[in-house]
XYZ file of C-alpha atoms in Angstrom:
697
model
C 96.589 -13.537 -67.412
C 97.029 -9.907 -66.324
C 96.909 -10.363 -62.525
C 100.670 -10.252 -61.912
C 101.009 -7.245 -64.240
C 98.736 -5.166 -61.980
C 99.766 -6.890 -58.694
C 96.354 -8.523 -58.265
C 95.570 -11.755 -56.440
C 92.395 -12.416 -58.448
C 90.519 -10.978 -61.392
C 88.502 -8.032 -60.080
C 85.818 -7.798 -62.758
C 84.595 -11.340 -63.296
C 80.892 -11.719 -64.018
C 80.482 -14.494 -61.435
C 78.667 -13.414 -58.259
C 81.470 -13.835 -55.704
C 80.101 -12.549 -52.342
C 83.539 -11.119 -51.486
C 83.097 -8.560 -54.265
C 79.668 -7.458 -53.026
C 79.378 -3.669 -53.089
C 76.074 -1.932 -52.514
C 75.405 1.630 -53.580
C 72.754 3.766 -51.929
C 70.060 2.461 -54.282
C 71.039 -1.165 -53.680
C 71.149 -0.613 -49.903
C 67.633 0.801 -50.030
C 66.454 -2.161 -52.095
C 68.090 -4.665 -49.714
C 66.526 -2.908 -46.719
C 63.143 -3.106 -48.451
C 63.574 -6.852 -49.032
C 64.621 -7.465 -45.424
C 61.689 -5.448 -44.194
C 59.349 -7.510 -46.348
C 60.716 -10.717 -44.774
C 60.530 -9.454 -41.191
C 57.042 -7.965 -41.412
C 55.484 -10.706 -43.565
C 54.498 -8.330 -46.351
C 53.225 -10.998 -48.741
C 53.981 -9.849 -52.286
C 56.966 -7.606 -53.025
C 58.357 -6.520 -56.410
C 61.952 -5.521 -57.183
C 62.639 -4.638 -60.808
C 65.459 -3.185 -62.857
C 67.133 -3.241 -66.238
C 69.485 -5.992 -67.353
C 72.775 -5.738 -65.475
C 71.648 -3.482 -62.612
C 72.588 -6.067 -59.966
C 69.271 -7.756 -59.150
C 70.782 -11.234 -58.800
C 73.602 -9.855 -56.644
C 70.972 -8.234 -54.450
C 69.084 -11.502 -54.027
C 72.308 -13.307 -53.082
C 72.995 -10.622 -50.463
C 69.483 -11.116 -49.078
C 69.939 -14.884 -48.875
C 73.176 -14.372 -46.932
C 71.372 -12.231 -44.334
C 68.204 -14.297 -43.819
C 67.966 -16.111 -40.498
C 67.785 -19.888 -40.232
C 64.126 -19.908 -39.161
C 63.100 -18.871 -42.691
C 62.634 -21.505 -45.394
C 63.707 -20.057 -48.740
C 63.099 -21.240 -52.288
C 64.863 -19.275 -55.022
C 63.345 -19.958 -58.460
C 65.912 -18.719 -60.984
C 64.399 -20.134 -64.194
C 60.610 -19.802 -64.013
C 59.903 -20.146 -67.765
C 57.834 -23.305 -67.186
C 54.240 -24.370 -67.592
C 52.002 -24.416 -64.528
C 52.516 -28.013 -63.347
C 56.272 -27.835 -63.983
C 56.402 -24.611 -61.985
C 54.520 -26.139 -59.037
C 56.843 -29.158 -59.008
C 59.869 -26.857 -59.190
C 58.564 -24.941 -56.147
C 57.965 -28.181 -54.252
C 61.455 -29.419 -55.095
C 62.978 -26.111 -53.945
C 61.281 -26.521 -50.546
C 62.509 -30.137 -50.324
C 58.973 -31.512 -50.706
C 59.441 -35.109 -51.938
C 56.055 -35.412 -53.643
C 55.525 -35.085 -57.391
C 52.254 -33.465 -58.433
C 50.198 -34.118 -61.547
C 47.491 -31.519 -60.913
C 47.328 -28.090 -59.382
C 44.678 -29.212 -56.858
C 47.016 -31.858 -55.423
C 49.783 -29.290 -55.131
C 47.650 -26.610 -53.462
C 46.228 -29.059 -50.890
C 49.657 -30.452 -50.008
C 51.337 -27.031 -50.074
C 48.664 -25.594 -47.762
C 49.361 -28.326 -45.196
C 53.087 -27.729 -45.613
C 52.735 -23.981 -44.895
C 50.599 -24.542 -41.800
C 53.070 -27.079 -40.465
C 55.972 -24.659 -40.940
C 53.970 -21.922 -39.213
C 53.273 -24.191 -36.238
C 57.052 -24.581 -35.897
C 57.407 -20.752 -35.632
C 59.148 -20.602 -38.966
C 58.385 -18.518 -42.050
C 58.390 -19.288 -45.778
C 59.891 -17.113 -48.506
C 59.489 -17.804 -52.231
C 61.799 -15.737 -54.472
C 60.999 -15.820 -58.177
C 63.803 -14.371 -60.296
C 63.252 -13.419 -63.942
C 59.549 -13.041 -63.155
C 59.002 -11.135 -66.410
C 59.276 -14.452 -68.265
C 56.266 -15.956 -66.459
C 52.996 -16.378 -68.305
C 49.845 -14.621 -67.116
C 48.380 -18.012 -66.167
C 51.273 -18.848 -63.844
C 51.181 -15.331 -62.341
C 47.498 -15.723 -61.532
C 48.055 -19.078 -59.812
C 50.944 -17.617 -57.829
C 48.479 -15.005 -56.589
C 46.172 -17.791 -55.475
C 48.981 -19.207 -53.325
C 48.792 -16.064 -51.194
C 45.215 -16.996 -50.270
C 46.646 -19.732 -48.075
C 46.758 -17.805 -44.795
C 45.466 -17.736 -41.243
C 43.167 -15.015 -39.882
C 46.046 -13.445 -37.998
C 49.077 -14.181 -40.167
C 50.307 -14.616 -43.732
C 51.902 -18.014 -44.286
C 54.122 -17.186 -47.269
C 56.058 -14.223 -48.604
C 56.507 -14.053 -52.374
C 59.189 -11.787 -53.826
C 59.096 -10.991 -57.538
C 62.447 -10.028 -59.088
C 62.690 -9.214 -62.765
C 63.261 -6.792 -65.581
C 61.168 -3.695 -66.198
C 58.964 -5.578 -68.666
C 57.081 -7.010 -65.678
C 55.462 -3.589 -65.202
C 53.852 -3.891 -68.630
C 52.494 -7.330 -67.752
C 51.113 -6.182 -64.406
C 49.438 -3.225 -66.111
C 47.177 -5.601 -68.056
C 43.538 -5.844 -66.872
C 43.792 -9.598 -66.264
C 46.626 -8.981 -63.755
C 44.704 -6.366 -61.770
C 44.063 -8.678 -58.804
C 47.745 -9.596 -58.536
C 48.795 -5.964 -58.930
C 46.670 -4.956 -55.963
C 48.268 -7.656 -53.788
C 51.768 -6.194 -54.220
C 52.360 -4.066 -51.124
C 55.953 -2.964 -51.778
C 57.532 -1.934 -55.095
C 61.168 -0.992 -55.635
C 63.021 -0.348 -58.882
C 66.809 -0.520 -58.970
C 68.428 2.265 -60.949
C 71.983 2.239 -62.397
C 74.911 3.650 -60.420
C 75.840 7.318 -60.530
C 79.281 8.422 -61.718
C 80.574 8.737 -58.143
C 79.156 5.310 -57.288
C 80.814 3.891 -60.398
C 84.184 5.153 -59.138
C 83.560 3.671 -55.676
C 82.440 0.376 -57.248
C 85.653 0.092 -59.303
C 87.871 0.963 -56.317
C 86.105 -1.605 -54.138
C 86.555 -4.447 -56.610
C 90.215 -3.556 -57.152
C 90.771 -3.482 -53.380
C 89.200 -6.928 -52.930
C 91.360 -8.165 -55.813
C 94.504 -7.076 -53.951
C 95.416 -3.486 -54.822
C 94.501 0.017 -53.698
C 96.285 1.677 -56.608
C 94.297 3.879 -58.947
C 94.780 1.736 -62.032
C 92.041 3.651 -63.851
C 92.592 7.402 -64.227
C 89.815 9.816 -63.335
C 89.098 10.526 -66.994
C 89.072 6.805 -67.721
C 86.420 6.309 -65.039
C 84.342 9.013 -66.720
C 84.606 7.158 -70.031
C 83.615 3.925 -68.277
C 80.543 5.654 -66.926
C 79.684 7.096 -70.358
C 79.908 3.604 -71.826
C 78.130 1.671 -69.070
C 75.680 4.367 -67.900
C 76.209 2.933 -64.412
C 75.140 -0.672 -65.128
C 77.397 -2.935 -62.974
C 77.517 -5.728 -65.560
C 78.726 -3.377 -68.302
C 81.222 -1.831 -65.872
C 82.684 -5.290 -65.250
C 82.826 -6.086 -68.976
C 84.532 -2.867 -70.082
C 86.961 -2.819 -67.118
C 88.030 -6.429 -67.626
C 88.594 -5.803 -71.331
C 90.524 -2.595 -70.574
C 92.821 -4.389 -68.112
C 93.532 -7.038 -70.731
C 94.281 -4.359 -73.351
C 96.546 -2.501 -70.921
C 98.403 -5.718 -70.150
C 98.934 -6.416 -73.860
C 100.441 -2.925 -74.302
C 102.377 -2.935 -71.027
C 100.332 -0.059 -69.549
C 100.304 0.326 -65.778
C 97.533 2.924 -65.971
C 94.307 2.656 -67.932
C 93.662 5.907 -69.819
C 90.511 7.207 -71.556
C 91.911 6.181 -74.948
C 91.966 2.536 -73.885
C 88.358 2.722 -72.673
C 87.225 4.380 -75.916
C 88.943 1.713 -77.990
C 87.350 -1.089 -75.979
C 83.964 0.603 -76.208
C 84.290 0.842 -79.991
C 85.052 -2.872 -80.165
C 81.885 -3.668 -78.232
C 79.964 -1.292 -80.459
C 81.091 -3.236 -83.496
C 79.247 -6.333 -82.249
C 76.005 -4.426 -81.755
C 76.131 -3.936 -77.991
C 73.295 -1.679 -76.856
C 72.486 -0.321 -73.438
C 69.206 1.401 -74.118
C 66.071 -0.164 -72.763
C 62.345 0.229 -72.741
C 60.605 0.689 -69.412
C 57.178 1.798 -68.392
C 56.338 3.464 -65.109
C 54.587 1.055 -62.791
C 52.729 3.834 -61.012
C 51.498 5.114 -64.374
C 49.218 2.088 -64.675
C 48.389 1.368 -61.070
C 48.799 4.411 -58.821
C 47.393 2.507 -55.885
C 50.918 1.185 -55.272
C 52.530 4.612 -54.985
C 52.025 4.753 -51.217
C 53.437 1.699 -49.514
C 51.525 1.123 -46.292
C 53.133 -1.293 -43.891
C 50.785 -3.236 -41.658
C 51.347 -4.480 -38.156
C 53.135 -7.842 -37.747
C 50.531 -9.075 -35.217
C 46.922 -9.757 -36.226
C 46.975 -6.994 -38.896
C 44.370 -4.992 -36.973
C 46.536 -4.236 -33.945
C 48.013 -0.966 -35.122
C 50.727 1.044 -33.588
C 48.606 4.147 -34.039
C 44.860 4.320 -33.476
C 42.140 5.630 -35.680
C 42.832 3.705 -38.872
C 40.175 2.690 -41.359
C 38.836 -0.768 -41.982
C 39.673 -0.782 -45.667
C 43.326 0.047 -45.370
C 44.089 -1.914 -42.218
C 45.988 -0.566 -39.234
C 48.995 1.380 -40.414
C 52.216 1.525 -38.492
C 54.293 3.820 -40.676
C 54.814 4.745 -44.301
C 57.734 3.268 -46.153
C 59.866 6.152 -47.516
C 59.357 6.512 -51.187
C 62.610 7.009 -53.093
C 63.101 8.656 -56.416
C 63.712 5.248 -57.980
C 60.117 4.165 -57.222
C 58.732 7.211 -59.022
C 61.040 7.660 -62.072
C 61.465 5.213 -64.913
C 63.108 6.295 -68.119
C 61.320 5.705 -71.431
C 64.066 5.404 -73.966
C 64.351 4.166 -77.537
C 67.150 2.233 -79.126
C 69.397 4.471 -81.178
C 70.247 3.099 -84.641
C 73.844 2.549 -85.598
C 75.341 5.531 -87.445
C 77.968 5.098 -90.153
C 80.610 7.675 -90.983
C 82.062 8.377 -94.437
C 84.648 5.611 -94.400
C 82.050 2.979 -93.474
C 83.305 2.397 -89.916
C 80.816 2.669 -87.089
C 80.837 5.574 -84.657
C 81.839 4.571 -81.128
C 79.262 4.398 -78.392
C 81.155 7.013 -76.412
C 80.921 9.563 -79.245
C 77.247 8.823 -79.789
C 76.517 9.302 -76.114
C 78.446 12.565 -76.111
C 76.256 13.822 -78.930
C 73.237 13.250 -76.734
C 74.581 15.425 -73.903
C 72.533 18.335 -72.702
C 73.342 21.531 -74.610
C 74.361 24.507 -72.473
C 74.105 26.997 -75.353
C 70.562 28.250 -74.576
C 71.428 28.587 -70.898
C 74.577 30.599 -71.615
C 72.699 32.812 -74.069
C 69.974 33.531 -71.520
C 72.519 34.260 -68.780
C 74.401 36.665 -71.068
C 71.220 38.587 -71.836
C 70.326 38.792 -68.166
C 73.846 39.987 -67.344
C 73.582 42.803 -69.886
C 70.191 43.831 -68.530
C 71.495 43.916 -64.975
C 74.470 46.083 -65.919
C 72.164 48.393 -67.905
C 69.920 48.713 -64.876
C 72.897 49.441 -62.637
C 74.204 52.097 -65.056
C 70.789 53.758 -65.145
C 70.526 53.647 -61.361
C 73.871 55.363 -60.727
C 72.784 58.890 -61.929
C 69.609 58.637 -59.851
C 71.608 57.703 -56.764
C 73.996 60.603 -57.440
C 71.096 63.061 -57.734
C 69.510 61.760 -54.554
C 72.857 62.072 -52.783
C 73.218 65.718 -53.818
C 69.662 66.496 -52.750
C 70.195 64.914 -49.369
C 73.349 66.913 -48.727
C 71.631 70.116 -49.943
C 68.809 69.394 -47.519
C 71.263 68.823 -44.682
C 73.110 72.103 -45.458
C 69.819 74.007 -45.617
C 68.755 72.523 -42.290
C 72.013 73.618 -40.629
C 71.659 77.128 -42.095
C 68.062 77.371 -40.877
C 69.093 76.228 -37.384
C 71.789 78.931 -37.314
C 69.301 81.654 -38.229
C 66.833 80.481 -35.582
C 69.641 80.488 -33.038
C 70.548 84.114 -33.834
C 66.921 85.206 -33.603
C 66.483 83.508 -30.250
C 69.548 85.179 -28.809
C 68.382 88.544 -30.145
C 64.886 88.137 -28.666
C 66.198 86.987 -25.306
C 68.746 89.788 -24.994
C 66.585 92.661 -26.254
C 63.058 91.763 -25.183
C 62.812 89.040 -22.577
C 65.738 89.897 -20.341
C 64.937 93.643 -19.868
C 61.303 92.849 -19.130
C 62.213 90.322 -16.470
C 64.735 92.662 -14.895
C 62.037 95.310 -14.486
C 59.955 92.848 -12.592
C 62.112 91.848 -9.669
C 59.701 89.195 -8.470
C 60.443 87.211 -11.631
C 64.179 87.764 -11.613
C 65.218 84.383 -10.354
C 62.636 82.617 -12.490
C 63.895 84.449 -15.534
C 67.467 83.563 -14.749
C 66.623 79.888 -14.508
C 64.571 79.981 -17.729
C 67.390 81.738 -19.553
C 69.907 79.171 -18.397
C 67.697 76.326 -19.576
C 67.147 77.947 -22.971
C 70.864 78.539 -23.415
C 71.590 74.903 -22.626
C 68.951 73.664 -25.073
C 70.064 75.966 -27.872
C 73.716 75.096 -27.304
C 72.910 71.397 -27.541
C 70.993 71.843 -30.803
C 73.811 73.907 -32.239
C 76.467 71.348 -31.352
C 74.342 68.546 -32.838
C 73.924 70.477 -36.079
C 77.672 71.087 -36.292
C 78.357 67.411 -35.650
C 75.978 66.379 -38.463
C 77.663 68.841 -40.813
C 81.246 67.824 -40.029
C 80.539 64.071 -39.870
C 78.129 63.118 -42.628
C 76.874 59.495 -42.602
C 78.988 56.893 -44.353
C 77.755 56.410 -47.897
C 76.907 53.140 -49.626
C 77.218 52.182 -53.235
C 75.579 49.737 -55.552
C 77.903 46.990 -56.707
C 77.507 43.900 -58.804
C 78.698 40.578 -57.527
C 79.045 37.338 -59.459
C 79.223 34.232 -57.362
C 81.537 31.368 -58.114
C 80.194 28.937 -60.727
C 78.305 25.971 -59.403
C 80.306 22.723 -59.398
C 77.648 21.011 -61.495
C 77.926 23.626 -64.308
C 80.843 24.114 -66.720
C 83.494 26.638 -65.730
C 83.210 29.988 -67.441
C 79.450 29.873 -67.924
C 77.558 32.748 -66.373
C 73.915 32.043 -65.537
C 71.152 34.268 -64.307
C 71.258 32.579 -60.926
C 74.859 33.492 -60.142
C 74.466 37.253 -60.748
C 73.500 39.026 -57.539
C 73.175 42.649 -56.457
C 74.501 43.672 -53.074
C 75.144 46.898 -51.181
C 78.858 47.283 -50.503
C 80.917 49.810 -48.580
C 82.451 52.534 -50.716
C 86.219 52.784 -51.022
C 88.361 55.458 -52.548
C 87.634 53.983 -55.971
C 83.875 54.492 -55.512
C 83.120 58.195 -54.900
C 79.351 57.745 -54.953
C 77.920 58.390 -51.491
C 74.546 57.974 -49.916
C 73.439 58.094 -46.293
C 72.863 54.792 -44.558
C 70.055 54.235 -42.054
C 71.049 54.669 -38.421
C 71.954 51.525 -36.557
C 70.205 50.664 -33.335
C 71.280 48.225 -30.684
C 67.946 46.389 -30.768
C 67.849 45.830 -34.559
C 69.539 42.428 -34.322
C 67.778 39.793 -32.195
C 69.830 37.921 -29.636
C 70.586 34.211 -29.870
C 67.623 33.167 -27.712
C 65.189 35.180 -29.832
C 66.684 33.648 -32.985
C 66.228 30.175 -31.483
C 62.586 30.859 -30.608
C 61.967 32.229 -34.113
C 63.552 29.137 -35.689
C 61.383 26.911 -33.486
C 58.265 28.865 -34.446
C 59.181 28.470 -38.145
C 59.758 24.723 -37.594
C 63.434 25.021 -38.544
C 64.251 22.483 -35.852
C 67.899 21.842 -36.789
C 68.701 25.537 -36.513
C 66.649 25.873 -33.329
C 68.538 23.035 -31.619
C 71.853 24.561 -32.633
C 70.894 27.983 -31.249
C 69.436 26.620 -27.991
C 72.653 24.681 -27.383
C 74.587 27.877 -28.059
C 72.482 29.702 -25.447
C 73.120 26.967 -22.874
C 76.848 26.967 -23.655
C 77.020 30.744 -23.108
C 74.999 30.650 -19.892
C 74.230 27.215 -18.373
C 71.719 28.795 -15.973
C 69.354 29.255 -18.930
C 68.992 25.477 -19.298
C 66.117 25.293 -16.824
C 64.189 28.185 -18.391
C 64.409 27.023 -22.009
C 64.171 23.262 -21.432
C 60.610 23.009 -22.794
C 61.441 24.795 -26.055
C 64.784 22.984 -26.357
C 63.086 19.612 -25.846
C 60.385 20.543 -28.369
C 63.071 21.418 -30.946
C 64.847 18.095 -30.331
C 61.573 16.242 -30.811
C 60.916 18.096 -34.069
C 64.431 17.297 -35.287
C 63.871 13.632 -34.432
C 60.568 13.630 -36.304
C 62.310 14.838 -39.487
C 64.528 11.699 -39.540
C 61.973 9.347 -37.955
C 61.726 7.033 -40.984
C 65.015 7.539 -42.829
C 67.292 7.268 -39.788
C 65.474 5.753 -36.788
C 68.691 5.309 -34.772
C 69.411 9.039 -34.926
C 65.775 9.723 -34.080
C 66.084 7.538 -30.964
C 69.133 9.494 -29.782
C 67.394 12.843 -30.285
C 64.184 11.715 -28.577
C 66.126 10.259 -25.640
C 67.874 13.588 -25.246
C 64.518 15.393 -25.492
C 62.997 13.432 -22.595
C 66.217 13.843 -20.616
C 66.048 17.633 -21.052
C 62.313 17.785 -20.300
C 60.800 14.628 -18.763
C 57.346 16.221 -19.222
C 57.618 16.056 -23.032
C 54.872 13.481 -23.551
C 55.133 13.544 -27.351
C 58.800 12.524 -27.170
C 57.959 9.597 -24.852
C 55.225 8.463 -27.265
C 57.509 8.675 -30.311
C 60.213 6.747 -28.440
C 57.667 4.026 -27.824
C 56.905 3.861 -31.549
C 60.596 3.550 -32.457
C 61.329 0.906 -29.833
C 58.280 -1.044 -31.012
C 59.515 -1.026 -34.613
C 62.928 -2.285 -33.519
C 61.164 -4.860 -31.288
C 62.884 -3.524 -28.161
C 59.676 -4.145 -26.255
C 60.859 -3.469 -22.642
C 61.977 0.047 -23.586
C 58.836 0.563 -25.665
C 56.665 -0.364 -22.675
C 58.536 2.065 -20.426
C 58.227 4.879 -22.974
C 54.486 4.341 -23.451
C 53.966 4.139 -19.679
C 55.662 7.530 -19.318
C 53.358 8.935 -22.007
C 50.349 7.407 -20.231
C 51.408 8.968 -16.915
C 51.385 12.339 -18.681
C 47.890 11.549 -20.045
C 49.060 11.913 -23.650
C 46.736 10.358 -26.256
C 45.544 7.748 -23.731
C 43.552 5.710 -26.247
C 46.486 5.318 -28.641
C 49.005 4.860 -25.826
C 47.128 2.014 -24.112
C 46.251 0.542 -27.517
C 49.943 0.356 -28.432
C 50.774 -1.118 -25.024
C 48.192 -3.802 -25.695
C 49.846 -4.479 -29.041
C 53.263 -4.888 -27.389
C 51.977 -7.191 -24.662
C 50.203 -9.280 -27.305
C 53.385 -9.458 -29.393
C 55.314 -10.733 -26.358
C 52.458 -13.188 -25.625
C 51.666 -11.465 -22.327
C 47.967 -11.815 -23.095
C 46.792 -10.963 -19.561
C 48.329 -7.481 -19.640
C 47.262 -7.069 -23.261
C 43.673 -7.748 -22.163
C 43.951 -5.100 -19.424
C 45.197 -2.513 -21.872
C 42.479 -3.210 -24.442
C 39.792 -3.134 -21.726
C 41.071 0.269 -20.674
C 40.856 1.487 -24.280
C 37.294 0.140 -24.536
C 36.332 2.336 -21.566
C 37.746 5.359 -23.409
C 35.565 4.578 -26.468
C 37.888 5.738 -29.278
C 36.666 6.101 -32.900
C 38.205 2.719 -33.746
C 36.348 0.859 -30.977
C 35.462 -2.072 -33.266
C 39.156 -2.797 -33.824
C 39.854 -2.622 -30.092
C 37.078 -5.111 -29.381
C 38.363 -7.428 -32.101
C 41.902 -7.399 -30.652
C 40.467 -7.858 -27.158
C 38.568 -10.895 -28.404
C 41.713 -12.371 -29.924
C 43.791 -12.091 -26.726
C 40.875 -13.481 -24.712
C 40.680 -16.461 -27.048
C 44.421 -16.979 -26.530
C 43.698 -17.260 -22.775
C 40.827 -19.712 -23.265
C 38.102 -17.153 -22.489
C 36.011 -18.241 -25.435
C 32.649 -16.965 -24.181
C 34.021 -13.462 -23.537
C 35.752 -13.636 -26.893
C 32.471 -14.393 -28.677
C 30.665 -11.609 -26.807
C 33.265 -9.033 -27.828
C 33.191 -10.219 -31.425
C 29.417 -9.788 -31.431
C 29.861 -6.255 -30.050
C 32.331 -5.616 -32.844
C 29.763 -6.618 -35.442
C 27.134 -4.382 -33.827
C 29.464 -1.389 -34.076
C 30.758 -2.171 -37.557
C 28.809 -4.824 -39.493
C 31.339 -4.526 -42.359
C 34.231 -5.861 -40.277
C 34.764 -9.045 -42.282
C 37.688 -10.291 -40.191
C 35.596 -10.180 -37.040
C 32.727 -11.936 -38.829
C 34.997 -14.727 -40.101
C 36.607 -15.175 -36.692
C 33.191 -15.273 -34.992
C 31.861 -17.857 -37.452
C 34.902 -20.075 -36.905
C 34.519 -19.967 -33.112
C 30.782 -20.680 -33.240
C 31.328 -23.531 -35.657
C 34.027 -24.955 -33.393
C 31.737 -24.764 -30.340
C 28.673 -25.913 -32.259
C 26.784 -22.699 -31.592
C 24.391 -21.489 -34.281
């Protein structure tokens, strides 16, 4: 209806999930990355939650678009079924032709199905949308599906997607077992105001225009109405475009948004929700450990415990996984004429009040000016005393000078002249004394005629912060500084003498920054030193490389690509930086660039850096690439080093030996594992299976 009016080729704010309109904010990108990571690393259970309209379904559609063909996916969008209906729905989604009348039949058939898919080097992903509508019985039986696994691999990934109410269900005691199975948790939060603006611009651009149809103030009103929920943004924007078309507006103003918001308010639209913090009820999920994709016990770093499994790295925990807002629905308020107050006005009433902050800042400002006024007389008195002292010192030096000249001329000189043998000695002594006295006199005159430049106390108010209202003065933006005096500031005070060595040079600043672990600043300063004098590159290469490695470590998880670049530069600057080689191996292993990972770990091994962990990780890589012979060599080398996690090394050694058909050696190493750690259940299960297969008691 309004497309031609705004020069659009399609409606930009339809509620249908058209992939062309997909826009992901920072929070949605993090959530999508978490989902992809769960698929790649076979994480088992994963939970993504969020309020109504935060874009969960859009996120799932984006995930489905990016999944590779070797993954079988079933997306259950309406799980409000009883147990048997749910099992049949799952079977139908995986194109299983059978119909099941009991859960036993389903579990037996589904177990065979999963093992068959695994034998074809394919993976299985079950996505359950609207999981909050599932009963506790169905949730418990879904947990039991995860028990279908092999000793070295999970056979199915199960992703829960639903509203925040699922946290309340999982907090119940009867869901404790399921709660502990969930290894990754992510909650999607609404968009920020800046993201709301970017979201609107993106949808308008896809619809055929780059014009700013919505004014800046209108976007603010949209955000106040929607609170950043994409679904509400679409609803209010579509309604505003229709209203603008009806009134022949080319621009959507705040008045139009307020009017549309009031219309929605009249039908009882509410955007408040109830949510309970997931970590509040089960803090064991606050740290998301990610286990190794091969055999679980082959870790990328040695020394892990049996209970937690071998850990590769820690998934970064965002603010959205730690903060959930507990809010209550606000009742409708009526004004005198009986009409209902608009949602925009009600939300404005709930804004944070700056009055206490301004009051506190005003009081602090008055106190600071009072302190400055009281300090000025003291500084003036000290200034006068200092100049009086300087004048007295000059006067005293003058009197001493006169007395010295009198003593030399009347006493010393005649005595020396009477003693001819001391004549020349006396002459030399007199000359030296005259030179010394003359120098002292000239210095005193210089101090008198050129007093030190004074300083004065001045108040400085910094510019207001962009996130605070203009014109508000807070305690944080009032600072005291020492400023040079001009003709308008007659107050003077001597300043301390300046020395050439008071300010450290660039190299010293770089070393200090490195010592304080301010790696970004250290790298910047070292590069400045090299730019000024390239010959210094060879002398500072160790410190420069260490700073680059520290800078890479700070972005190791959040930005691994940047970390790779920094670590590569670190080993280029100093090939002896073993830590950088080791960290490069870790990054290349995570990105599955195994040839580069092997080279990096070999460099670390040549430098004898953490040999147990280095050879252990090499064994992991060779095992992942099915080079079991080299993997066996690496694990045997680690066994000789006898690290604290020797039982895990022996278990992994047994696995790669079994892959090569060395069953007797495999059994022997498993038995050694049990001698070292009798609580290693995985080794015990594996040993029992092998003995049962060979018929050994």
